[in-house]
PDB file of C-alpha atoms in Angstrom:
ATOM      1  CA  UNK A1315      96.151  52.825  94.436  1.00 46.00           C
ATOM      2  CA  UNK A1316      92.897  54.832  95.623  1.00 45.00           C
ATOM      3  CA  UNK A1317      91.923  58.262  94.829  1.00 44.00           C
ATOM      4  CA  UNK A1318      92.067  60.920  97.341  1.00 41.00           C
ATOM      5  CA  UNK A1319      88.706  60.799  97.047  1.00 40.00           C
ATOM      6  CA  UNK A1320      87.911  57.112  98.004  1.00 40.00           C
ATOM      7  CA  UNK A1321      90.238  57.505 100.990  1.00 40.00           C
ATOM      8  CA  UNK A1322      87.375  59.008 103.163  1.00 38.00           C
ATOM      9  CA  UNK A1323      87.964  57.685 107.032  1.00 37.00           C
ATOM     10  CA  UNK A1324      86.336  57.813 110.501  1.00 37.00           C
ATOM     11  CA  UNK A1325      87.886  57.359 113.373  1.00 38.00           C
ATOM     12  CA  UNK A1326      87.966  57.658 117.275  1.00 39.00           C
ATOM     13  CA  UNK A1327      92.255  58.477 117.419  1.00 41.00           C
ATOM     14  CA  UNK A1328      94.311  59.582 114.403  1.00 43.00           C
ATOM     15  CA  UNK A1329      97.112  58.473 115.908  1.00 44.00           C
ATOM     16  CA  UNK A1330      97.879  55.815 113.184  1.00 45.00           C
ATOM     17  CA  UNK A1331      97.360  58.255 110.436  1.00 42.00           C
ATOM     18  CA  UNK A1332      99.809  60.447 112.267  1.00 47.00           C
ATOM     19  CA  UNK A1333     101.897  57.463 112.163  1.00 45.00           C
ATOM     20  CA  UNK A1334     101.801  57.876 108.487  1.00 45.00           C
ATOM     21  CA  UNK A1335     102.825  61.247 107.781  1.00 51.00           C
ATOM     22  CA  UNK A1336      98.860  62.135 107.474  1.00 47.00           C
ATOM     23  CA  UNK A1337      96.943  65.158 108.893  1.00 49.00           C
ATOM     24  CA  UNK A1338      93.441  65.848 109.779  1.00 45.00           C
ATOM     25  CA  UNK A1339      92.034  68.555 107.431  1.00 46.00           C
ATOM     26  CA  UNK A1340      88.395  69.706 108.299  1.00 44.00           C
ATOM     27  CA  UNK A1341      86.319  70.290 105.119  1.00 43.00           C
ATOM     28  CA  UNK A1342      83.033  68.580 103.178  1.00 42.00           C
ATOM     29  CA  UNK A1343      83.227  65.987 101.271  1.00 38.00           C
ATOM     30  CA  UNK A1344      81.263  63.863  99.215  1.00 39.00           C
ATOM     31  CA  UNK A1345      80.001  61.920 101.615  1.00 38.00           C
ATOM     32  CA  UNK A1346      79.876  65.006 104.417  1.00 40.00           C
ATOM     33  CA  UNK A1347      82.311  63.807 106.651  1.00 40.00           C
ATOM     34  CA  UNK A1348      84.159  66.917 108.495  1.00 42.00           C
ATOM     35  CA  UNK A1349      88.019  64.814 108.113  1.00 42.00           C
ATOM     36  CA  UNK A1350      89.198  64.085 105.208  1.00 42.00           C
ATOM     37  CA  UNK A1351      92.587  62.619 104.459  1.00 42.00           C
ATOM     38  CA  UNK A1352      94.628  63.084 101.742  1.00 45.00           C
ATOM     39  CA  UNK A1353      96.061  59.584 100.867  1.00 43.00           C
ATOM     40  CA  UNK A1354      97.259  60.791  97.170  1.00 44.00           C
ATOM     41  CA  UNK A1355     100.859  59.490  98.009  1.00 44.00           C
ATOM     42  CA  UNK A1356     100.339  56.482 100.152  1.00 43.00           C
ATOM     43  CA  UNK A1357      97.609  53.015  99.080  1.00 46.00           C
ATOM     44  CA  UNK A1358      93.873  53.215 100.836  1.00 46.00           C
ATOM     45  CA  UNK A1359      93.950  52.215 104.261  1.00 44.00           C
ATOM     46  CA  UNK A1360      90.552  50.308 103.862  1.00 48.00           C
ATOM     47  CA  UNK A1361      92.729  47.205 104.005  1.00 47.00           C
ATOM     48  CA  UNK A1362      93.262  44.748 106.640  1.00 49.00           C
ATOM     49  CA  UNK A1363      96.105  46.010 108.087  1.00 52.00           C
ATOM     50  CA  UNK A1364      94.427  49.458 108.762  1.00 52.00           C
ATOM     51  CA  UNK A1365      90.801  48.811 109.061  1.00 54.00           C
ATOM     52  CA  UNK A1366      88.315  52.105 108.702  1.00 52.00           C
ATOM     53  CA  UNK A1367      87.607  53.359 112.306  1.00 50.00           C
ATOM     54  CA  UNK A1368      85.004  56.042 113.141  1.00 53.00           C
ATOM     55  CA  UNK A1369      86.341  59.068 114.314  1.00 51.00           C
ATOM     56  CA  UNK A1370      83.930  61.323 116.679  1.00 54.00           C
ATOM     57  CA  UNK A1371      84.358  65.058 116.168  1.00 55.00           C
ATOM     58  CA  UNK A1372      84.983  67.557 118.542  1.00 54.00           C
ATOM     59  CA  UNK A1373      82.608  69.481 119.946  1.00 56.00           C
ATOM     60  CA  UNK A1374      83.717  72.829 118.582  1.00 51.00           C
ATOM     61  CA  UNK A1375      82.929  71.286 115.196  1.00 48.00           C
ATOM     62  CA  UNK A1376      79.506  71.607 116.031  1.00 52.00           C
ATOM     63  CA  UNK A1377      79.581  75.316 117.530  1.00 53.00           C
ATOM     64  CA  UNK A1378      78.152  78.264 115.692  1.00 51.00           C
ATOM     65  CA  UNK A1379      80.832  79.592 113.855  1.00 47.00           C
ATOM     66  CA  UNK A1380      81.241  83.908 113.103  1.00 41.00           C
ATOM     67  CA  UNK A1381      80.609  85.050 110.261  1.00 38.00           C
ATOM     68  CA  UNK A1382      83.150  86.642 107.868  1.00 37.00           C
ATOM     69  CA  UNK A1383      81.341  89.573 106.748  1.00 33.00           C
ATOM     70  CA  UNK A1384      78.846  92.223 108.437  1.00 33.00           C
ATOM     71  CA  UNK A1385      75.979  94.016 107.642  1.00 33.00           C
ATOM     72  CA  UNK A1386      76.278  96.836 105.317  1.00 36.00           C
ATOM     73  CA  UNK A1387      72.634  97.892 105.667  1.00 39.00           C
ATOM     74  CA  UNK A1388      73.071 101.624 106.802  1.00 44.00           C
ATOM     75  CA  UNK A1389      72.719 105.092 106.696  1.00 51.00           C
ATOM     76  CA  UNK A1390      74.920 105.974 103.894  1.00 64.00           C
ATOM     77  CA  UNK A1391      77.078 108.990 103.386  1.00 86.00           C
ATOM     78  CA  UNK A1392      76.951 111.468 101.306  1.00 92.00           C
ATOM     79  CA  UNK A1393      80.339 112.751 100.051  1.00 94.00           C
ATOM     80  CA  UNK A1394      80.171 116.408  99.462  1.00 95.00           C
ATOM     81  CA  UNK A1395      80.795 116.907  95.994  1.00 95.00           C
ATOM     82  CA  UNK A1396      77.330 114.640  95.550  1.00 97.00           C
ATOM     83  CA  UNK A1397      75.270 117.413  97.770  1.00 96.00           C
ATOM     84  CA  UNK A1398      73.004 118.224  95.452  1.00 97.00           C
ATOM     85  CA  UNK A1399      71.331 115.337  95.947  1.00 98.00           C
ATOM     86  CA  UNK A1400      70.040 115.815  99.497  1.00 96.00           C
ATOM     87  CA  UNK A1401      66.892 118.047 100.320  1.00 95.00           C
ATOM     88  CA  UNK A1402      67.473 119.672 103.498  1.00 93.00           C
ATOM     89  CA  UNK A1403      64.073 121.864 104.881  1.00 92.00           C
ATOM     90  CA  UNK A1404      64.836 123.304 107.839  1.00 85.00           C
ATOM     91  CA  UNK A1405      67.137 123.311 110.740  1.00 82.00           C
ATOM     92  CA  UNK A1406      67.832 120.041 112.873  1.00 80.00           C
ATOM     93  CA  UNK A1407      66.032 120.765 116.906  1.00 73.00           C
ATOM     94  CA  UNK A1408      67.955 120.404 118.780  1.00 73.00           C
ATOM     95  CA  UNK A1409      68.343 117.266 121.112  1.00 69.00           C
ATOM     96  CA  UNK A1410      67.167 117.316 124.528  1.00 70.00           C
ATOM     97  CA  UNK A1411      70.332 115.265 125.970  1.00 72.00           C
ATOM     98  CA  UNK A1412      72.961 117.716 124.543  1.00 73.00           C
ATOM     99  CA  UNK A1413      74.429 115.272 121.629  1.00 81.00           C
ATOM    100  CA  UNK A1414      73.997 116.131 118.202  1.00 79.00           C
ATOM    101  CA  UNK A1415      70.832 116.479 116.616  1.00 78.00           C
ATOM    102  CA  UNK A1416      70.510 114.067 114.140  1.00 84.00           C
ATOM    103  CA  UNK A1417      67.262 113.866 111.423  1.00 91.00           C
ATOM    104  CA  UNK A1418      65.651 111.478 109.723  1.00 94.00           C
ATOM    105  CA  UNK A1419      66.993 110.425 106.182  1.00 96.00           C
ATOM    106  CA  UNK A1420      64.223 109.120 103.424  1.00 97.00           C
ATOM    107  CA  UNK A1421      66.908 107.715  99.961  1.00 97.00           C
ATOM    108  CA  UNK A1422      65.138 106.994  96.893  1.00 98.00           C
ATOM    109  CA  UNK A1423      67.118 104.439  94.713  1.00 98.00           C
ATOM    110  CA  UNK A1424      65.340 105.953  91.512  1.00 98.00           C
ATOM    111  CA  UNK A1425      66.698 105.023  88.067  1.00 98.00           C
ATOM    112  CA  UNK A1426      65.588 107.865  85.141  1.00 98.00           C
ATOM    113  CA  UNK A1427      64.392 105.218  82.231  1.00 98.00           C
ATOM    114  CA  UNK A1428      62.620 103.626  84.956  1.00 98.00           C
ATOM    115  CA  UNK A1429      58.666 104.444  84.706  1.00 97.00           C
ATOM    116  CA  UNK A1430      57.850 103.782  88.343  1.00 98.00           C
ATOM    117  CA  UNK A1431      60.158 105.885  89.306  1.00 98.00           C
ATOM    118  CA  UNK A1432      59.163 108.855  87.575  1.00 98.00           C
ATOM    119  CA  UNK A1433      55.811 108.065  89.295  1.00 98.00           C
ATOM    120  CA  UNK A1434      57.327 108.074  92.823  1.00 98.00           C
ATOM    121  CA  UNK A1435      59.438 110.762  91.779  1.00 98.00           C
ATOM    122  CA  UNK A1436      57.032 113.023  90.646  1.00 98.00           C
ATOM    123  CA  UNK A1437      54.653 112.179  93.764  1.00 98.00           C
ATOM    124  CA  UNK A1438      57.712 113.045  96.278  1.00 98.00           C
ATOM    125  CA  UNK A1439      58.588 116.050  94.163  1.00 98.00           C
ATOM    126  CA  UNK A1440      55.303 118.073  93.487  1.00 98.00           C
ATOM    127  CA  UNK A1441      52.897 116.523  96.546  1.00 97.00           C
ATOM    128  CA  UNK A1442      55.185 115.329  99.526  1.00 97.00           C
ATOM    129  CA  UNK A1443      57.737 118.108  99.590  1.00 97.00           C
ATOM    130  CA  UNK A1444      55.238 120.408  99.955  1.00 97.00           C
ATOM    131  CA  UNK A1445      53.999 118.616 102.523  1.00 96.00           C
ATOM    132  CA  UNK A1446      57.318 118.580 104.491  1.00 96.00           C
ATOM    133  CA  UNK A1447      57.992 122.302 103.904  1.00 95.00           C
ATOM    134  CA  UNK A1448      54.231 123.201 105.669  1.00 95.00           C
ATOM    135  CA  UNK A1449      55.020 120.776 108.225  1.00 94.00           C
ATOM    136  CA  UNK A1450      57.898 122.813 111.183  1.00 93.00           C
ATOM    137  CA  UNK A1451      58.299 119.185 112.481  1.00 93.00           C
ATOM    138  CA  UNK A1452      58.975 117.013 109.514  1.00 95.00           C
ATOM    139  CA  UNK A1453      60.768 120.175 108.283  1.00 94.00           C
ATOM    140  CA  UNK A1454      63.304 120.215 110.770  1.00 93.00           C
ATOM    141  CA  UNK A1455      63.404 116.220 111.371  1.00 93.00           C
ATOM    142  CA  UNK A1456      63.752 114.606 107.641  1.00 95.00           C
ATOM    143  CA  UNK A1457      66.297 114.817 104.603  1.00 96.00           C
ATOM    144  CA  UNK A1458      65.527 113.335 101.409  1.00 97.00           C
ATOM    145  CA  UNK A1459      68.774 111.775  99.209  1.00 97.00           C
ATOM    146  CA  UNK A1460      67.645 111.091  95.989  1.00 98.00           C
ATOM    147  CA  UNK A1461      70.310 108.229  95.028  1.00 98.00           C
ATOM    148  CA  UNK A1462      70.745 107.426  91.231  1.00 97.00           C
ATOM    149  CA  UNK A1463      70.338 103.432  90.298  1.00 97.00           C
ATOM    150  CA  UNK A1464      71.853 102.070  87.259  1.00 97.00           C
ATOM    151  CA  UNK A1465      70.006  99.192  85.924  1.00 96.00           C
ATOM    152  CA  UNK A1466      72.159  97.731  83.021  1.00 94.00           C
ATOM    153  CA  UNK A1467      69.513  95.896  81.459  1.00 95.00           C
ATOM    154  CA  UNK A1468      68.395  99.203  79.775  1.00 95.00           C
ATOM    155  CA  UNK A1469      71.451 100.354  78.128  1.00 94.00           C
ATOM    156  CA  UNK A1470      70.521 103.819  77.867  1.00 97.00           C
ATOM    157  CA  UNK A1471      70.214 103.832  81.627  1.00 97.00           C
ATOM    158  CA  UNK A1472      73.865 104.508  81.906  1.00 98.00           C
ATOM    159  CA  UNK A1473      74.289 107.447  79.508  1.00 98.00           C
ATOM    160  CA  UNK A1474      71.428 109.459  80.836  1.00 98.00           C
ATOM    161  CA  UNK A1475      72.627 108.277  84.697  1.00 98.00           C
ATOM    162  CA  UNK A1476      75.994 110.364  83.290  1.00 98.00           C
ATOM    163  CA  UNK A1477      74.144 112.990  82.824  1.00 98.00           C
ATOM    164  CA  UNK A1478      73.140 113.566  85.900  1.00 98.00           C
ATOM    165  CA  UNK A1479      76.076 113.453  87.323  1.00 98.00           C
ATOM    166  CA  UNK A1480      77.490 116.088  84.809  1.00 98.00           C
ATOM    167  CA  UNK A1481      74.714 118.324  86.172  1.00 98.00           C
ATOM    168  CA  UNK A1482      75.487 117.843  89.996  1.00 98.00           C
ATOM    169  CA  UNK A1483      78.822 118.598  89.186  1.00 98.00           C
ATOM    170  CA  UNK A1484      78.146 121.938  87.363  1.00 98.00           C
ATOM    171  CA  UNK A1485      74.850 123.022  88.820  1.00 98.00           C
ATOM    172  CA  UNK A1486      74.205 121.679  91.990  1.00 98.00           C
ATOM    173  CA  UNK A1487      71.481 123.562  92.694  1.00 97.00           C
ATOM    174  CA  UNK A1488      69.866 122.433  89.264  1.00 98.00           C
ATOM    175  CA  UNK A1489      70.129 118.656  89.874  1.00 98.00           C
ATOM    176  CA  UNK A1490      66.413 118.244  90.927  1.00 98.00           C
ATOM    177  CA  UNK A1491      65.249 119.962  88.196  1.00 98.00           C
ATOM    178  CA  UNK A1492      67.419 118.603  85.927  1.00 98.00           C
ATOM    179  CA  UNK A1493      66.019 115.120  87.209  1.00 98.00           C
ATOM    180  CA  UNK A1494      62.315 116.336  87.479  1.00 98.00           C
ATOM    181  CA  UNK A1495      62.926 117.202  83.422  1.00 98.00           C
ATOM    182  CA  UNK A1496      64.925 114.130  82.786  1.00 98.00           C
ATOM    183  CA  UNK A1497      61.744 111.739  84.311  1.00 98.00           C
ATOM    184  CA  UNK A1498      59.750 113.892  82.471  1.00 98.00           C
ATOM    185  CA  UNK A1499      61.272 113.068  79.076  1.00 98.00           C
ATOM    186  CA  UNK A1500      62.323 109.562  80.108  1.00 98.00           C
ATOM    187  CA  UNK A1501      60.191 108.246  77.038  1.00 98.00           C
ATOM    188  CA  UNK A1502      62.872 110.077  75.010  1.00 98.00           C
ATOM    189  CA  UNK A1503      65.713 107.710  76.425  1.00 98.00           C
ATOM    190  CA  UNK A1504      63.772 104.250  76.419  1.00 98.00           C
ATOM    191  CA  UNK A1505      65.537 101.491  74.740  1.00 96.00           C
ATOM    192  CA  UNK A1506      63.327 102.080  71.382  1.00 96.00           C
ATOM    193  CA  UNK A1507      64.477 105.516  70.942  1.00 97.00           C
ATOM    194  CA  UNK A1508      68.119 105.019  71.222  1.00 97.00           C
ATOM    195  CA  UNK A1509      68.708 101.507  69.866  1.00 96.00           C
ATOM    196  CA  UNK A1510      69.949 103.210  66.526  1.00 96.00           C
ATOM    197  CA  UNK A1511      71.663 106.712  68.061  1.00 97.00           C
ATOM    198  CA  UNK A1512      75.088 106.885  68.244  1.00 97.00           C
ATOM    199  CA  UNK A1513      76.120 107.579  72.128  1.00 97.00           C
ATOM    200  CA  UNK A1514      77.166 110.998  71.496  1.00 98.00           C
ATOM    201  CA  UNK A1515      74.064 111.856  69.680  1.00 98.00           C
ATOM    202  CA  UNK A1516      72.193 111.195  73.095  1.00 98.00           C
ATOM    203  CA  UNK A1517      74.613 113.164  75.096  1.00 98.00           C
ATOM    204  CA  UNK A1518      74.040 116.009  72.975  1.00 98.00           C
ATOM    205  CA  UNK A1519      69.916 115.450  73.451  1.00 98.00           C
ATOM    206  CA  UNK A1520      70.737 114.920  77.406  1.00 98.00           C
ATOM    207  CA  UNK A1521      73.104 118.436  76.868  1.00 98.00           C
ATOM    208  CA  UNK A1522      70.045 120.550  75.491  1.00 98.00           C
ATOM    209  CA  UNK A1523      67.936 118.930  77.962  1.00 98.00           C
ATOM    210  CA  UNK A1524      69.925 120.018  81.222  1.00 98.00           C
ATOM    211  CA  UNK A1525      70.104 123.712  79.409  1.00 98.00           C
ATOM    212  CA  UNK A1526      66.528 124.141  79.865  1.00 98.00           C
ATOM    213  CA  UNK A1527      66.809 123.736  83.417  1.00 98.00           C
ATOM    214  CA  UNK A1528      69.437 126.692  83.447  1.00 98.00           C
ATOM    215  CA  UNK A1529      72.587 124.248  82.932  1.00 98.00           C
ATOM    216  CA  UNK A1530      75.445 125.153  80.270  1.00 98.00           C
ATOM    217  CA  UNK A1531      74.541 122.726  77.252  1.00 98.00           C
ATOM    218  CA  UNK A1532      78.235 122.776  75.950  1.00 98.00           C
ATOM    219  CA  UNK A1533      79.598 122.479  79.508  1.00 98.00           C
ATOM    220  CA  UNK A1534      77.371 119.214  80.393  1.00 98.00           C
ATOM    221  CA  UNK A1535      78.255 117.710  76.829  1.00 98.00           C
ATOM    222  CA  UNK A1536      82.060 118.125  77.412  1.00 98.00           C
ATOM    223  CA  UNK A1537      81.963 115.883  80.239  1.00 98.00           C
ATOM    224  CA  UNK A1538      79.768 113.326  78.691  1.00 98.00           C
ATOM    225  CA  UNK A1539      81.143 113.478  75.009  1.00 97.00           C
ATOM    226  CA  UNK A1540      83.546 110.267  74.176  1.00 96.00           C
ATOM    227  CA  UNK A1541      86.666 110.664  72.043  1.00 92.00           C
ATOM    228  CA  UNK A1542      86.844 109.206  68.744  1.00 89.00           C
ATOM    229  CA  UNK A1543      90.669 108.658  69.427  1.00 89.00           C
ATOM    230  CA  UNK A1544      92.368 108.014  72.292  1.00 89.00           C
ATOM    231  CA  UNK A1545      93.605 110.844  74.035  1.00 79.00           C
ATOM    232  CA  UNK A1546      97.479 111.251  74.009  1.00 84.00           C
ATOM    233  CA  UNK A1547      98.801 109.901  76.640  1.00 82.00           C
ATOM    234  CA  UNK A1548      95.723 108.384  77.582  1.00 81.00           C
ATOM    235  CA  UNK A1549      94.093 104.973  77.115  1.00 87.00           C
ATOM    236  CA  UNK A1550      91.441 103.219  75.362  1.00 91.00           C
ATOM    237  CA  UNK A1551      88.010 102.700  76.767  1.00 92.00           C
ATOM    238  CA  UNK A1552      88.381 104.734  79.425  1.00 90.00           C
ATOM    239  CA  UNK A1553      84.697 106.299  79.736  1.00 94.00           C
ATOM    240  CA  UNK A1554      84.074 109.622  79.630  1.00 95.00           C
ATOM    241  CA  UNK A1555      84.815 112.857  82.906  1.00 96.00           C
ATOM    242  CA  UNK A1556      82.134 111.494  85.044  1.00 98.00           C
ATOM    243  CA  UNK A1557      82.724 107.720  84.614  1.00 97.00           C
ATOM    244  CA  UNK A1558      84.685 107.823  87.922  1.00 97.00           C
ATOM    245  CA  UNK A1559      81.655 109.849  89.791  1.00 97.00           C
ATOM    246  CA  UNK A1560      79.476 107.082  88.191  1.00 98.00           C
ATOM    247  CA  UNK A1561      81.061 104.551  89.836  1.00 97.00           C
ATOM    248  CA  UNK A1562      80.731 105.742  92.917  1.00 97.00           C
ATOM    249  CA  UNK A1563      77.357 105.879  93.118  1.00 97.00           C
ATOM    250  CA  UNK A1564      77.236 102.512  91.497  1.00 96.00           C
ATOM    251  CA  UNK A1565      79.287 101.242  94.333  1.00 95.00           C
ATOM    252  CA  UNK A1566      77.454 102.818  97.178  1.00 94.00           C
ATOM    253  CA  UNK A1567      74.199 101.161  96.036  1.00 94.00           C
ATOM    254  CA  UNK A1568      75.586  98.021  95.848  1.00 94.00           C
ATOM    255  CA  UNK A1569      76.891  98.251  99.856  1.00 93.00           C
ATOM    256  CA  UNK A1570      73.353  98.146 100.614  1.00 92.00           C
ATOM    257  CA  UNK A1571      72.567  95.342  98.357  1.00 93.00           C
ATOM    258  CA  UNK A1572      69.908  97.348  96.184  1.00 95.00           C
ATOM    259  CA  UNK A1573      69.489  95.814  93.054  1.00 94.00           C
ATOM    260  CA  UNK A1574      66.318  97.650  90.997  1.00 93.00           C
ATOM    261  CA  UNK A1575      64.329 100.864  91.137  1.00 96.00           C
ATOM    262  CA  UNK A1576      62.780 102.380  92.929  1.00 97.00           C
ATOM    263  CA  UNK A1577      63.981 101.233  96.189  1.00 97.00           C
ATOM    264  CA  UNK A1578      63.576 102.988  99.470  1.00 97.00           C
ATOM    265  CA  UNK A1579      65.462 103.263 102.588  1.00 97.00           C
ATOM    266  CA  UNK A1580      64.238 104.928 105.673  1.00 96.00           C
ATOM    267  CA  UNK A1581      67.182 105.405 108.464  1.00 95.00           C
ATOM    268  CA  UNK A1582      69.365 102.621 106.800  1.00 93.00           C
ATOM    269  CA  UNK A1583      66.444  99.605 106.551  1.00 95.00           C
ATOM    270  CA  UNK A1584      65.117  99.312 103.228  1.00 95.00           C
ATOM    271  CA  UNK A1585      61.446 100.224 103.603  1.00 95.00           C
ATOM    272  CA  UNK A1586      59.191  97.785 101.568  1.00 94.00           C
ATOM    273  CA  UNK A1587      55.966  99.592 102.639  1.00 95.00           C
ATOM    274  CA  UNK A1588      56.785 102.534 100.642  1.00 96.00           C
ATOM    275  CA  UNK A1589      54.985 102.062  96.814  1.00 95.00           C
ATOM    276  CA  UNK A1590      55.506 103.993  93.787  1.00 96.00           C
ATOM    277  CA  UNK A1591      51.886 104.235  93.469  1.00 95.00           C
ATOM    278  CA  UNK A1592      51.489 105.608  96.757  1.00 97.00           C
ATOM    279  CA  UNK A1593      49.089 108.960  96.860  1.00 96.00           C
ATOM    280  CA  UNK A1594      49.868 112.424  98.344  1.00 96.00           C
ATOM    281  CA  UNK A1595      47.141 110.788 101.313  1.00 97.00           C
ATOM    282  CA  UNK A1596      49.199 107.858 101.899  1.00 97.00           C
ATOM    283  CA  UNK A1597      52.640 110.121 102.200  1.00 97.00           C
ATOM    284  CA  UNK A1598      50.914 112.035 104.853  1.00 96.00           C
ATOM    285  CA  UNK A1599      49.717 108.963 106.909  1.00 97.00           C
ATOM    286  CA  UNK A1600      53.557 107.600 106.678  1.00 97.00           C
ATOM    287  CA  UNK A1601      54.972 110.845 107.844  1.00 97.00           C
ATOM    288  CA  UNK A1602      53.028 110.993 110.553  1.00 96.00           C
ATOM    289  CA  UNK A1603      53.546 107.815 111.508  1.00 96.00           C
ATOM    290  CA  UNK A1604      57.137 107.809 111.385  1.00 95.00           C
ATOM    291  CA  UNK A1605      57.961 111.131 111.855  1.00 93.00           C
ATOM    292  CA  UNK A1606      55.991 112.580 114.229  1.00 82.00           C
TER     293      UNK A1606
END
């Protein structure tokens, strides 16, 4: 008896393997034939009786097939309980046609332990905003969503991540300067200065930090703080009150595929021009450029 494997056959008719209970079943194979047969219960048919035969395909076997998936490249939403993290600057014109006016939106994948971030970050923050605001145009025709980007590989990029999102939950209004503090102090959170602090130690460090941006300090650390025990009724390893906010974000970065900071999109297409080491000069000459 052969293997279903070594019973590989082409042919012009498949009537005889009909014959035999057998059906045609497109797929690749070893040897990249588009039939193969599955002979598991019955002896090879490489035998005299049932000589191979070449078996032309049809022609749809060769057609372009769809795809199962589509782009997810896009403007993303921004669910309202994350609205802190949008600058607005002015008032939308309004469009000439009578739809909707619509604006630009600039999203800056930025991850805090990330040191080119804080260098685009602080560039956007102190030199291009200021730009925007003195511009009535780009005022009125750009939003800027600053989108927060986990990268595992530092550990510490999750807890101070959390923190973040404890802040836009209590303080919306204190989220960019809780984040201009946080890149600020990102030194504070790099892998060498937490490797031997318990977790809750650096919530309470991330806690004292948000307060000097005007944020409650034991508010923020009672939604970062884990339990030592697991709550009654509860169960175990079950994060901490923003893990579910977290992982939302987390999931919304990884719908349009972007995988390390900083990243930038510009009206849903990722924008590879954009550097972190671009100047206040270079801003301007991109604005202008794309904006108007």
């Amino acid at each position: 008896m052969a293997s279903p494997i070594d019973c590989i056959y082409y042919s012009t008719s498949h009537t005889s393997y009909r014959s035999l209970g057998l059906r045609m079943r497109p797929r690749l194979s070893r040897s990249f034939s588009p039939f193969v047969y599955n002979h598991s219960k019955l002896p090879c048919l490489r035998s005299a009786t049932h000589p191979p035969l070449r078996l032309k395909p049809s022609i749809s076997y060769y057609l372009p097939r769809s795809r199962q998936f589509t782009s997810t490249t896009q403007i993303m939403a921004l669910p309202p309980k994350f609205a802190g993290q949008r600058l607005l600057f002015g008032e939308p014109a309004p469009a000439a046609t009578g739809v909707a006016p619509a604006v630009h939106t600039l999203e800056l994948f930025l991850d805090y332990v990330c040191p080119f971030s804080a260098k685009q970050f602080a560039t956007v923050y102190y030199a291009v905003v200021p730009l925007i605001k003195s511009n009535a145009k780009w005022a009125s025709g750009l939003q800027i969503v600053l989108r927060q980007q986990v990268q595992p590989w530092h550990p510490s990029s999750t807890l101070v991540h959390e923190a973040g999102v404890a802040v836009l939950r209590l303080a919306p209004d204190r989220y960019w300067a809780f984040s201009d503090a946080l890149f600020r102090d990102q030194l504070s959170y790099f892998d060498e200065a937490v490797v031997e602090e318990p977790r809750n130690a650096t919530y309470k460090r991330l806690a004292k930090l948000a307060a000097t941006v005007g944020v409650d300090e034991t508010a923020v650390y009672d939604l970062l703080a884990i339990p030592d025990k697991v709550p009654e009724g509860g169960h175990a390893n079950g994060g901490n009150k923003v893990t579910d906010d977290l992982k939302v974000m987390i999931k919304m970065g990884r719908l349009v595929g972007v995988h390390v900071s900083p990243t930038v999109i510009f009206d849903g297409v990722v924008a590879n021009d954009i550097s972190s080491s671009w100047t206040k000069e270079q801003w301007q000459e991109w604005l202008t450029k794309n904006i108007g």
